[in-house]
Amino acid sequence: MQQTQRRKNIRVFKLIFSVILMFSISVVFYIFNQYQKIENDEMKRINDKHSQRLTFSTDKLAAVIEGVDDIIKKLTTSPQIMKFTEQPSQSSRDTLENMFYFVAKNEAIYSQIRYINNDGIELIRVNNLSVQPLRVPTAQLQNKSQRPYFVYAKQLKQGEVGTWPVDLEIENGELSQPIQASMRIISPVYHQQKRQGFMVINLSISNMLSAIDGLHQDNVVTKIFEHQGHLLASDQPNETLDNLLHNKAGSSLAELMPNLWKQIQSSENGRLTQDDAVYSYARLSLGEAYSPLGQYIVISSPTDSPYVQQQKQHLLVNGLLILLLIAGICGYIFKLYNQHENELANSQLIEAAFNGVAGVIITNPQFALIKVNQEFVRVSGYTQKQLLNKSLYQLNLSLNEHQVTAIKIQLEKDDLWKGEIVGHNKSGLQYTLITRIQMLKNNIGQVKKYVITFIDITQRKLLEEELRNQSESDPLTGVWNRRKFDKELDNLTVYTKRYPDYQACLGIIDIDHFKVINDKHGHDAGDVALQKLAHFLNQQCRETDIVARIGGEEFAVLMPHTSAAQAEAVLNRLCRIIDANSQFPFTISGGVTKVKDDATLAYKHADIAMYRAKKAGRNQVMQYDATTTSNTQMRMTSSSKLSVV
């Protein structure tokens, strides 16, 4: 009987094994056929995508170059530049500089727009290396007469456009920050058949590539090479900059991928599959003048894309489904035999997760702490014993009863609240947490617990604040810069629009005869004078005032909650102190005006008042009187009249 049962079991086993084997073989064939089909479909999709990308990029690049050629020709022959060369006044200069500014603002591909005279001196420059274009002050303009591209520019004839090869932008002998690869487009400016100077436009290589790379496929890389196969541009900016910075030997396409380079040399366009990637290329026709921008465009993408990987994984899951089911049954039996060990392991895993990178706080319905992990112990500075049973209100968090009520209302809607919470640890140091609060309910809908998870972002906040201060402060004097000043002045104008009775004033201060200080004692002495004045203004002004260096030796003071008479008195006091103190080897002149609903007008009025003070003999303060019938009438209080230096 036992032998019969054993034989029966063997037959059943053989039958089951045969069925599993046949099914497995069928699954293997199915996977193989589908695998081939997925790869063939993917190659067709890549080829179609590359053809579309190449067509779009080459057409777009041609359009970009056409626009660049058009804009430099228009700039070199514009009425504004003709007027500036004929009558180089401050007004004509401002008009031309504004035109440069708006061209740069409308076209991100221009990293710099400059006008250089015949001696190589920059007369006007607008930088476009950050979020907004920047008008470069006259004091920061440079002599470019020794730069190779300027020597080349002098060879250009009237109406001719020349290009200088792709290079890194340099300011005062140092790489500009951020590091920027660009190509210079140059054209001479003629007026009355005489060359007056040169128009120079720097094209940002990375921004130009972004402009032509409009399809933005994630796994496709676009690169542009020059005639010898050296990389000029890549939509991976670090690769372009690394190539230009280190001028790597053996980094040309001919040496890195000889098969691809050989094929590129033999045909106008084509495609090559190599090293699990597909490369498509086309020869660029940019004309002789713009050929340094590139001879070849190459796009590449991996043959094994995320889409293909996903499909293969899907095949594998379907093909091994039966084995997974059997493995699941075996796993269930194994689980029964090892239930105790698994429960112990799970308990250890839960504890490890609870004390992981993220912080965890569990409270009762009244927000009293019933459990915390080690991360919150670290952040708060208290021990677990000290934290348990404490209320959230006792932890020096930025949570008042009104805010907690709002959080509870949000939790009633979707059981989750997200936000930032600021607190102070046991030592009084501030910390910031990105926080999630979840509400756990029992079966009858009553709140059982609150689970609070957080990530400590204190260091990131400190870094953000430091970077923000650096971007808005003047590096020489430490006071706020022009960007910060413009923003705060705009804020004041908005405030005065909203509250008609609100009073605020703007004062502009300028060091008298600052050029004499530089010429007689050197620029180092001039820098010290600027630093002394900045330090003095910071000491003498209120914490609510905004002190900024707005250019050269010019400073501005924004005074909220201040009438015109009070502001004038403040500037007069500063003027008298400086004049009477031997520590200051200079005097100042100033202009004061009210800030109303127009920031530009307020700045103009204060500037006019300051220059009137200069004209009246310096070492004094004037107030712009906007209530008179003439918008240029000034008044000078008798108390502000000092001896002229």
PDB file of C-alpha atoms in Angstrom, residues 55-274:
ATOM      1  CA  THR A  55      15.738  68.702 -37.965  1.00  0.00           C
ATOM      2  CA  PHE A  56      14.434  70.912 -35.200  1.00  0.00           C
ATOM      3  CA  SER A  57      17.875  71.748 -33.774  1.00  0.00           C
ATOM      4  CA  THR A  58      19.533  72.599 -37.096  1.00  0.00           C
ATOM      5  CA  ASP A  59      16.579  74.749 -38.198  1.00  0.00           C
ATOM      6  CA  LYS A  60      16.446  76.471 -34.832  1.00  0.00           C
ATOM      7  CA  LEU A  61      20.210  77.089 -34.820  1.00  0.00           C
ATOM      8  CA  ALA A  62      20.009  78.636 -38.276  1.00  0.00           C
ATOM      9  CA  ALA A  63      17.190  80.877 -37.047  1.00  0.00           C
ATOM     10  CA  VAL A  64      19.188  81.868 -33.937  1.00  0.00           C
ATOM     11  CA  ILE A  65      22.248  82.756 -36.035  1.00  0.00           C
ATOM     12  CA  GLU A  66      20.084  84.741 -38.436  1.00  0.00           C
ATOM     13  CA  GLY A  67      18.667  86.657 -35.474  1.00  0.00           C
ATOM     14  CA  VAL A  68      22.152  87.295 -34.051  1.00  0.00           C
ATOM     15  CA  ASP A  69      23.416  88.548 -37.408  1.00  0.00           C
ATOM     16  CA  ASP A  70      20.383  90.791 -37.751  1.00  0.00           C
ATOM     17  CA  ILE A  71      20.667  92.262 -34.249  1.00  0.00           C
ATOM     18  CA  ILE A  72      24.393  93.120 -34.468  1.00  0.00           C
ATOM     19  CA  LYS A  73      23.873  94.805 -37.835  1.00  0.00           C
ATOM     20  CA  LYS A  74      20.947  96.786 -36.462  1.00  0.00           C
ATOM     21  CA  LEU A  75      22.931  97.798 -33.379  1.00  0.00           C
ATOM     22  CA  THR A  76      25.960  98.966 -35.373  1.00  0.00           C
ATOM     23  CA  THR A  77      23.795 101.131 -37.636  1.00  0.00           C
ATOM     24  CA  SER A  78      21.165 102.248 -35.129  1.00  0.00           C
ATOM     25  CA  PRO A  79      20.362 105.971 -34.716  1.00  0.00           C
ATOM     26  CA  GLN A  80      21.194 105.633 -31.018  1.00  0.00           C
ATOM     27  CA  ILE A  81      24.792 104.568 -31.620  1.00  0.00           C
ATOM     28  CA  MET A  82      25.203 107.197 -34.351  1.00  0.00           C
ATOM     29  CA  LYS A  83      24.021 109.872 -31.928  1.00  0.00           C
ATOM     30  CA  PHE A  84      26.358 108.587 -29.213  1.00  0.00           C
ATOM     31  CA  THR A  85      29.392 108.639 -31.510  1.00  0.00           C
ATOM     32  CA  GLU A  86      28.484 112.108 -32.765  1.00  0.00           C
ATOM     33  CA  GLN A  87      27.456 113.606 -29.392  1.00  0.00           C
ATOM     34  CA  PRO A  88      28.806 111.398 -26.534  1.00  0.00           C
ATOM     35  CA  SER A  89      26.681 112.978 -23.795  1.00  0.00           C
ATOM     36  CA  GLN A  90      25.339 111.232 -20.686  1.00  0.00           C
ATOM     37  CA  SER A  91      21.860 111.274 -22.208  1.00  0.00           C
ATOM     38  CA  SER A  92      22.918 109.587 -25.464  1.00  0.00           C
ATOM     39  CA  ARG A  93      24.976 107.100 -23.495  1.00  0.00           C
ATOM     40  CA  ASP A  94      22.004 106.213 -21.277  1.00  0.00           C
ATOM     41  CA  THR A  95      19.795 105.767 -24.342  1.00  0.00           C
ATOM     42  CA  LEU A  96      22.287 103.403 -25.982  1.00  0.00           C
ATOM     43  CA  GLU A  97      22.868 101.523 -22.732  1.00  0.00           C
ATOM     44  CA  ASN A  98      19.091 101.080 -22.297  1.00  0.00           C
ATOM     45  CA  MET A  99      18.864  99.653 -25.790  1.00  0.00           C
ATOM     46  CA  PHE A 100      21.625  97.141 -24.928  1.00  0.00           C
ATOM     47  CA  TYR A 101      19.783  96.309 -21.691  1.00  0.00           C
ATOM     48  CA  PHE A 102      16.470  95.513 -23.358  1.00  0.00           C
ATOM     49  CA  VAL A 103      18.149  93.463 -26.111  1.00  0.00           C
ATOM     50  CA  ALA A 104      19.905  91.371 -23.438  1.00  0.00           C
ATOM     51  CA  LYS A 105      16.738  91.064 -21.376  1.00  0.00           C
ATOM     52  CA  ASN A 106      14.734  89.769 -24.345  1.00  0.00           C
ATOM     53  CA  GLU A 107      17.416  87.319 -25.514  1.00  0.00           C
ATOM     54  CA  ALA A 108      19.043  85.060 -22.916  1.00  0.00           C
ATOM     55  CA  ILE A 109      21.648  83.897 -25.463  1.00  0.00           C
ATOM     56  CA  TYR A 110      23.513  87.234 -25.172  1.00  0.00           C
ATOM     57  CA  SER A 111      25.780  87.042 -22.111  1.00  0.00           C
ATOM     58  CA  GLN A 112      27.355  90.447 -22.843  1.00  0.00           C
ATOM     59  CA  ILE A 113      26.710  93.420 -25.139  1.00  0.00           C
ATOM     60  CA  ARG A 114      29.495  95.998 -25.387  1.00  0.00           C
ATOM     61  CA  TYR A 115      30.567  99.059 -27.294  1.00  0.00           C
ATOM     62  CA  ILE A 116      34.376  99.496 -27.427  1.00  0.00           C
ATOM     63  CA  ASN A 117      36.128 102.512 -28.897  1.00  0.00           C
ATOM     64  CA  ASN A 118      39.043 102.423 -31.338  1.00  0.00           C
ATOM     65  CA  ASP A 119      41.550 102.349 -28.449  1.00  0.00           C
ATOM     66  CA  GLY A 120      40.041  99.206 -26.946  1.00  0.00           C
ATOM     67  CA  ILE A 121      38.313 100.995 -24.047  1.00  0.00           C
ATOM     68  CA  GLU A 122      34.868  99.750 -23.088  1.00  0.00           C
ATOM     69  CA  LEU A 123      32.421 102.652 -23.186  1.00  0.00           C
ATOM     70  CA  ILE A 124      29.225 100.723 -22.504  1.00  0.00           C
ATOM     71  CA  ARG A 125      28.692  97.173 -21.267  1.00  0.00           C
ATOM     72  CA  VAL A 126      25.620  95.214 -20.197  1.00  0.00           C
ATOM     73  CA  ASN A 127      26.197  91.828 -18.540  1.00  0.00           C
ATOM     74  CA  ASN A 128      23.537  89.117 -18.752  1.00  0.00           C
ATOM     75  CA  LEU A 129      25.038  86.369 -16.591  1.00  0.00           C
ATOM     76  CA  SER A 130      22.300  86.072 -13.946  1.00  0.00           C
ATOM     77  CA  VAL A 131      18.528  86.405 -13.626  1.00  0.00           C
ATOM     78  CA  GLN A 132      18.448  90.036 -14.805  1.00  0.00           C
ATOM     79  CA  PRO A 133      20.830  91.978 -17.079  1.00  0.00           C
ATOM     80  CA  LEU A 134      23.237  94.310 -15.286  1.00  0.00           C
ATOM     81  CA  ARG A 135      24.352  97.725 -16.501  1.00  0.00           C
ATOM     82  CA  VAL A 136      28.068  97.824 -15.703  1.00  0.00           C
ATOM     83  CA  PRO A 137      29.068 101.139 -14.044  1.00  0.00           C
ATOM     84  CA  THR A 138      31.580 103.300 -15.891  1.00  0.00           C
ATOM     85  CA  ALA A 139      34.158 102.781 -13.150  1.00  0.00           C
ATOM     86  CA  GLN A 140      34.179  99.034 -13.839  1.00  0.00           C
ATOM     87  CA  LEU A 141      34.650  99.233 -17.597  1.00  0.00           C
ATOM     88  CA  GLN A 142      37.953  97.835 -18.823  1.00  0.00           C
ATOM     89  CA  ASN A 143      40.704  98.250 -21.371  1.00  0.00           C
ATOM     90  CA  LYS A 144      40.521  95.416 -23.919  1.00  0.00           C
ATOM     91  CA  SER A 145      43.195  96.711 -26.299  1.00  0.00           C
ATOM     92  CA  GLN A 146      45.548  93.804 -25.547  1.00  0.00           C
ATOM     93  CA  ARG A 147      42.981  91.070 -25.919  1.00  0.00           C
ATOM     94  CA  PRO A 148      43.473  88.938 -29.090  1.00  0.00           C
ATOM     95  CA  TYR A 149      39.889  89.351 -30.215  1.00  0.00           C
ATOM     96  CA  PHE A 150      40.273  93.160 -30.231  1.00  0.00           C
ATOM     97  CA  VAL A 151      43.390  92.885 -32.408  1.00  0.00           C
ATOM     98  CA  TYR A 152      41.324  90.713 -34.739  1.00  0.00           C
ATOM     99  CA  ALA A 153      38.428  93.198 -34.648  1.00  0.00           C
ATOM    100  CA  LYS A 154      40.602  96.003 -36.017  1.00  0.00           C
ATOM    101  CA  GLN A 155      41.017  93.991 -39.229  1.00  0.00           C
ATOM    102  CA  LEU A 156      37.271  94.012 -39.967  1.00  0.00           C
ATOM    103  CA  LYS A 157      35.931  96.318 -42.653  1.00  0.00           C
ATOM    104  CA  GLN A 158      32.795  98.435 -42.654  1.00  0.00           C
ATOM    105  CA  GLY A 159      29.631  96.283 -42.624  1.00  0.00           C
ATOM    106  CA  GLU A 160      31.642  93.112 -41.972  1.00  0.00           C
ATOM    107  CA  VAL A 161      30.708  90.741 -39.132  1.00  0.00           C
ATOM    108  CA  GLY A 162      33.479  88.652 -37.586  1.00  0.00           C
ATOM    109  CA  THR A 163      33.495  85.913 -34.976  1.00  0.00           C
ATOM    110  CA  TRP A 164      36.028  84.866 -32.353  1.00  0.00           C
ATOM    111  CA  PRO A 165      36.224  81.177 -31.372  1.00  0.00           C
ATOM    112  CA  VAL A 166      34.431  79.808 -28.319  1.00  0.00           C
ATOM    113  CA  ASP A 167      36.304  80.668 -25.118  1.00  0.00           C
ATOM    114  CA  LEU A 168      35.730  81.271 -21.413  1.00  0.00           C
ATOM    115  CA  GLU A 169      34.735  84.803 -20.399  1.00  0.00           C
ATOM    116  CA  ILE A 170      37.407  86.657 -18.404  1.00  0.00           C
ATOM    117  CA  GLU A 171      36.964  89.735 -16.179  1.00  0.00           C
ATOM    118  CA  ASN A 172      40.060  91.619 -14.964  1.00  0.00           C
ATOM    119  CA  GLY A 173      42.299  88.641 -15.747  1.00  0.00           C
ATOM    120  CA  GLU A 174      40.071  86.239 -13.788  1.00  0.00           C
ATOM    121  CA  LEU A 175      37.374  83.826 -14.975  1.00  0.00           C
ATOM    122  CA  SER A 176      33.967  85.496 -14.712  1.00  0.00           C
ATOM    123  CA  GLN A 177      31.566  84.066 -12.149  1.00  0.00           C
ATOM    124  CA  PRO A 178      29.540  82.077 -12.878  1.00  0.00           C
ATOM    125  CA  ILE A 179      31.962  80.479 -15.362  1.00  0.00           C
ATOM    126  CA  GLN A 180      30.579  81.081 -18.831  1.00  0.00           C
ATOM    127  CA  ALA A 181      31.650  79.728 -22.222  1.00  0.00           C
ATOM    128  CA  SER A 182      30.837  82.169 -24.993  1.00  0.00           C
ATOM    129  CA  MET A 183      31.604  83.191 -28.545  1.00  0.00           C
ATOM    130  CA  ARG A 184      32.192  86.828 -29.509  1.00  0.00           C
ATOM    131  CA  ILE A 185      30.405  88.387 -32.495  1.00  0.00           C
ATOM    132  CA  ILE A 186      32.185  91.572 -33.597  1.00  0.00           C
ATOM    133  CA  SER A 187      31.336  94.314 -36.096  1.00  0.00           C
ATOM    134  CA  PRO A 188      32.933  97.765 -36.566  1.00  0.00           C
ATOM    135  CA  VAL A 189      30.819 100.897 -36.104  1.00  0.00           C
ATOM    136  CA  TYR A 190      31.220 103.559 -38.783  1.00  0.00           C
ATOM    137  CA  HIS A 191      29.853 107.079 -38.815  1.00  0.00           C
ATOM    138  CA  GLN A 192      30.453 109.535 -41.642  1.00  0.00           C
ATOM    139  CA  GLN A 193      32.792 107.010 -43.338  1.00  0.00           C
ATOM    140  CA  LYS A 194      35.016 106.853 -40.245  1.00  0.00           C
ATOM    141  CA  ARG A 195      35.338 103.962 -37.856  1.00  0.00           C
ATOM    142  CA  GLN A 196      34.204 105.012 -34.368  1.00  0.00           C
ATOM    143  CA  GLY A 197      34.572 101.740 -32.490  1.00  0.00           C
ATOM    144  CA  PHE A 198      33.325  98.168 -32.313  1.00  0.00           C
ATOM    145  CA  MET A 199      30.121  96.418 -31.293  1.00  0.00           C
ATOM    146  CA  VAL A 200      30.911  93.152 -29.452  1.00  0.00           C
ATOM    147  CA  ILE A 201      28.204  90.628 -28.507  1.00  0.00           C
ATOM    148  CA  ASN A 202      29.060  87.564 -26.420  1.00  0.00           C
ATOM    149  CA  LEU A 203      26.871  84.527 -27.173  1.00  0.00           C
ATOM    150  CA  SER A 204      26.363  82.184 -24.220  1.00  0.00           C
ATOM    151  CA  ILE A 205      27.050  78.682 -25.554  1.00  0.00           C
ATOM    152  CA  SER A 206      24.916  76.941 -22.912  1.00  0.00           C
ATOM    153  CA  ASN A 207      21.970  79.320 -23.417  1.00  0.00           C
ATOM    154  CA  MET A 208      22.256  79.030 -27.193  1.00  0.00           C
ATOM    155  CA  LEU A 209      22.120  75.246 -26.911  1.00  0.00           C
ATOM    156  CA  SER A 210      19.071  75.537 -24.651  1.00  0.00           C
ATOM    157  CA  ALA A 211      17.428  77.765 -27.250  1.00  0.00           C
ATOM    158  CA  ILE A 212      17.864  75.203 -30.019  1.00  0.00           C
ATOM    159  CA  ASP A 213      17.160  72.209 -27.781  1.00  0.00           C
ATOM    160  CA  GLY A 214      13.429  72.823 -27.586  1.00  0.00           C
ATOM    161  CA  LEU A 215      12.227  69.219 -27.363  1.00  0.00           C
ATOM    162  CA  HIS A 216      13.889  68.547 -23.984  1.00  0.00           C
ATOM    163  CA  GLN A 217      13.910  64.741 -24.026  1.00  0.00           C
ATOM    164  CA  ASP A 218      15.442  63.562 -20.773  1.00  0.00           C
ATOM    165  CA  ASN A 219      17.679  60.779 -22.097  1.00  0.00           C
ATOM    166  CA  VAL A 220      18.916  62.577 -25.227  1.00  0.00           C
ATOM    167  CA  VAL A 221      22.252  64.449 -25.166  1.00  0.00           C
ATOM    168  CA  THR A 222      23.028  67.136 -27.747  1.00  0.00           C
ATOM    169  CA  LYS A 223      26.610  68.217 -28.531  1.00  0.00           C
ATOM    170  CA  ILE A 224      28.222  70.552 -31.064  1.00  0.00           C
ATOM    171  CA  PHE A 225      31.766  69.971 -32.372  1.00  0.00           C
ATOM    172  CA  GLU A 226      34.182  72.116 -34.380  1.00  0.00           C
ATOM    173  CA  HIS A 227      35.864  70.994 -37.597  1.00  0.00           C
ATOM    174  CA  GLN A 228      38.608  69.001 -35.804  1.00  0.00           C
ATOM    175  CA  GLY A 229      36.148  67.182 -33.566  1.00  0.00           C
ATOM    176  CA  HIS A 230      36.736  69.193 -30.364  1.00  0.00           C
ATOM    177  CA  LEU A 231      33.688  69.771 -28.181  1.00  0.00           C
ATOM    178  CA  LEU A 232      32.247  73.305 -28.313  1.00  0.00           C
ATOM    179  CA  ALA A 233      28.901  72.875 -26.574  1.00  0.00           C
ATOM    180  CA  SER A 234      26.920  70.250 -24.703  1.00  0.00           C
ATOM    181  CA  ASP A 235      23.572  70.340 -22.928  1.00  0.00           C
ATOM    182  CA  GLN A 236      25.573  68.991 -20.003  1.00  0.00           C
ATOM    183  CA  PRO A 237      27.278  72.344 -19.134  1.00  0.00           C
ATOM    184  CA  ASN A 238      29.973  70.845 -16.891  1.00  0.00           C
ATOM    185  CA  GLU A 239      31.314  68.819 -19.814  1.00  0.00           C
ATOM    186  CA  THR A 240      31.750  71.939 -21.973  1.00  0.00           C
ATOM    187  CA  LEU A 241      33.404  73.956 -19.201  1.00  0.00           C
ATOM    188  CA  ASP A 242      35.714  71.077 -18.214  1.00  0.00           C
ATOM    189  CA  ASN A 243      36.894  70.751 -21.810  1.00  0.00           C
ATOM    190  CA  LEU A 244      37.640  74.483 -22.128  1.00  0.00           C
ATOM    191  CA  LEU A 245      39.147  74.861 -18.652  1.00  0.00           C
ATOM    192  CA  HIS A 246      41.623  71.989 -18.932  1.00  0.00           C
ATOM    193  CA  ASN A 247      42.063  71.800 -22.703  1.00  0.00           C
ATOM    194  CA  LYS A 248      42.291  68.034 -22.381  1.00  0.00           C
ATOM    195  CA  ALA A 249      44.617  66.268 -24.785  1.00  0.00           C
ATOM    196  CA  GLY A 250      43.060  63.300 -26.529  1.00  0.00           C
ATOM    197  CA  SER A 251      39.538  64.568 -25.896  1.00  0.00           C
ATOM    198  CA  SER A 252      38.503  65.123 -29.511  1.00  0.00           C
ATOM    199  CA  LEU A 253      35.770  63.029 -31.082  1.00  0.00           C
ATOM    200  CA  ALA A 254      38.339  61.631 -33.549  1.00  0.00           C
ATOM    201  CA  GLU A 255      40.294  60.105 -30.654  1.00  0.00           C
ATOM    202  CA  LEU A 256      37.429  59.141 -28.351  1.00  0.00           C
ATOM    203  CA  MET A 257      35.146  57.626 -31.003  1.00  0.00           C
ATOM    204  CA  PRO A 258      37.174  57.064 -34.213  1.00  0.00           C
ATOM    205  CA  ASN A 259      34.446  55.014 -35.926  1.00  0.00           C
ATOM    206  CA  LEU A 260      31.850  57.723 -35.457  1.00  0.00           C
ATOM    207  CA  TRP A 261      34.309  60.452 -36.541  1.00  0.00           C
ATOM    208  CA  LYS A 262      35.233  58.517 -39.698  1.00  0.00           C
ATOM    209  CA  GLN A 263      31.564  58.169 -40.636  1.00  0.00           C
ATOM    210  CA  ILE A 264      30.915  61.858 -39.929  1.00  0.00           C
ATOM    211  CA  GLN A 265      33.769  62.812 -42.252  1.00  0.00           C
ATOM    212  CA  SER A 266      32.332  60.727 -45.077  1.00  0.00           C
ATOM    213  CA  SER A 267      28.690  61.869 -45.065  1.00  0.00           C
ATOM    214  CA  GLU A 268      26.568  64.954 -44.411  1.00  0.00           C
ATOM    215  CA  ASN A 269      24.359  63.127 -41.908  1.00  0.00           C
ATOM    216  CA  GLY A 270      23.835  59.644 -40.602  1.00  0.00           C
ATOM    217  CA  ARG A 271      23.525  57.350 -37.620  1.00  0.00           C
ATOM    218  CA  LEU A 272      25.744  54.877 -35.736  1.00  0.00           C
ATOM    219  CA  THR A 273      24.984  52.414 -32.914  1.00  0.00           C
ATOM    220  CA  GLN A 274      27.959  51.780 -30.648  1.00  0.00           C
TER     221      GLN A 274
END
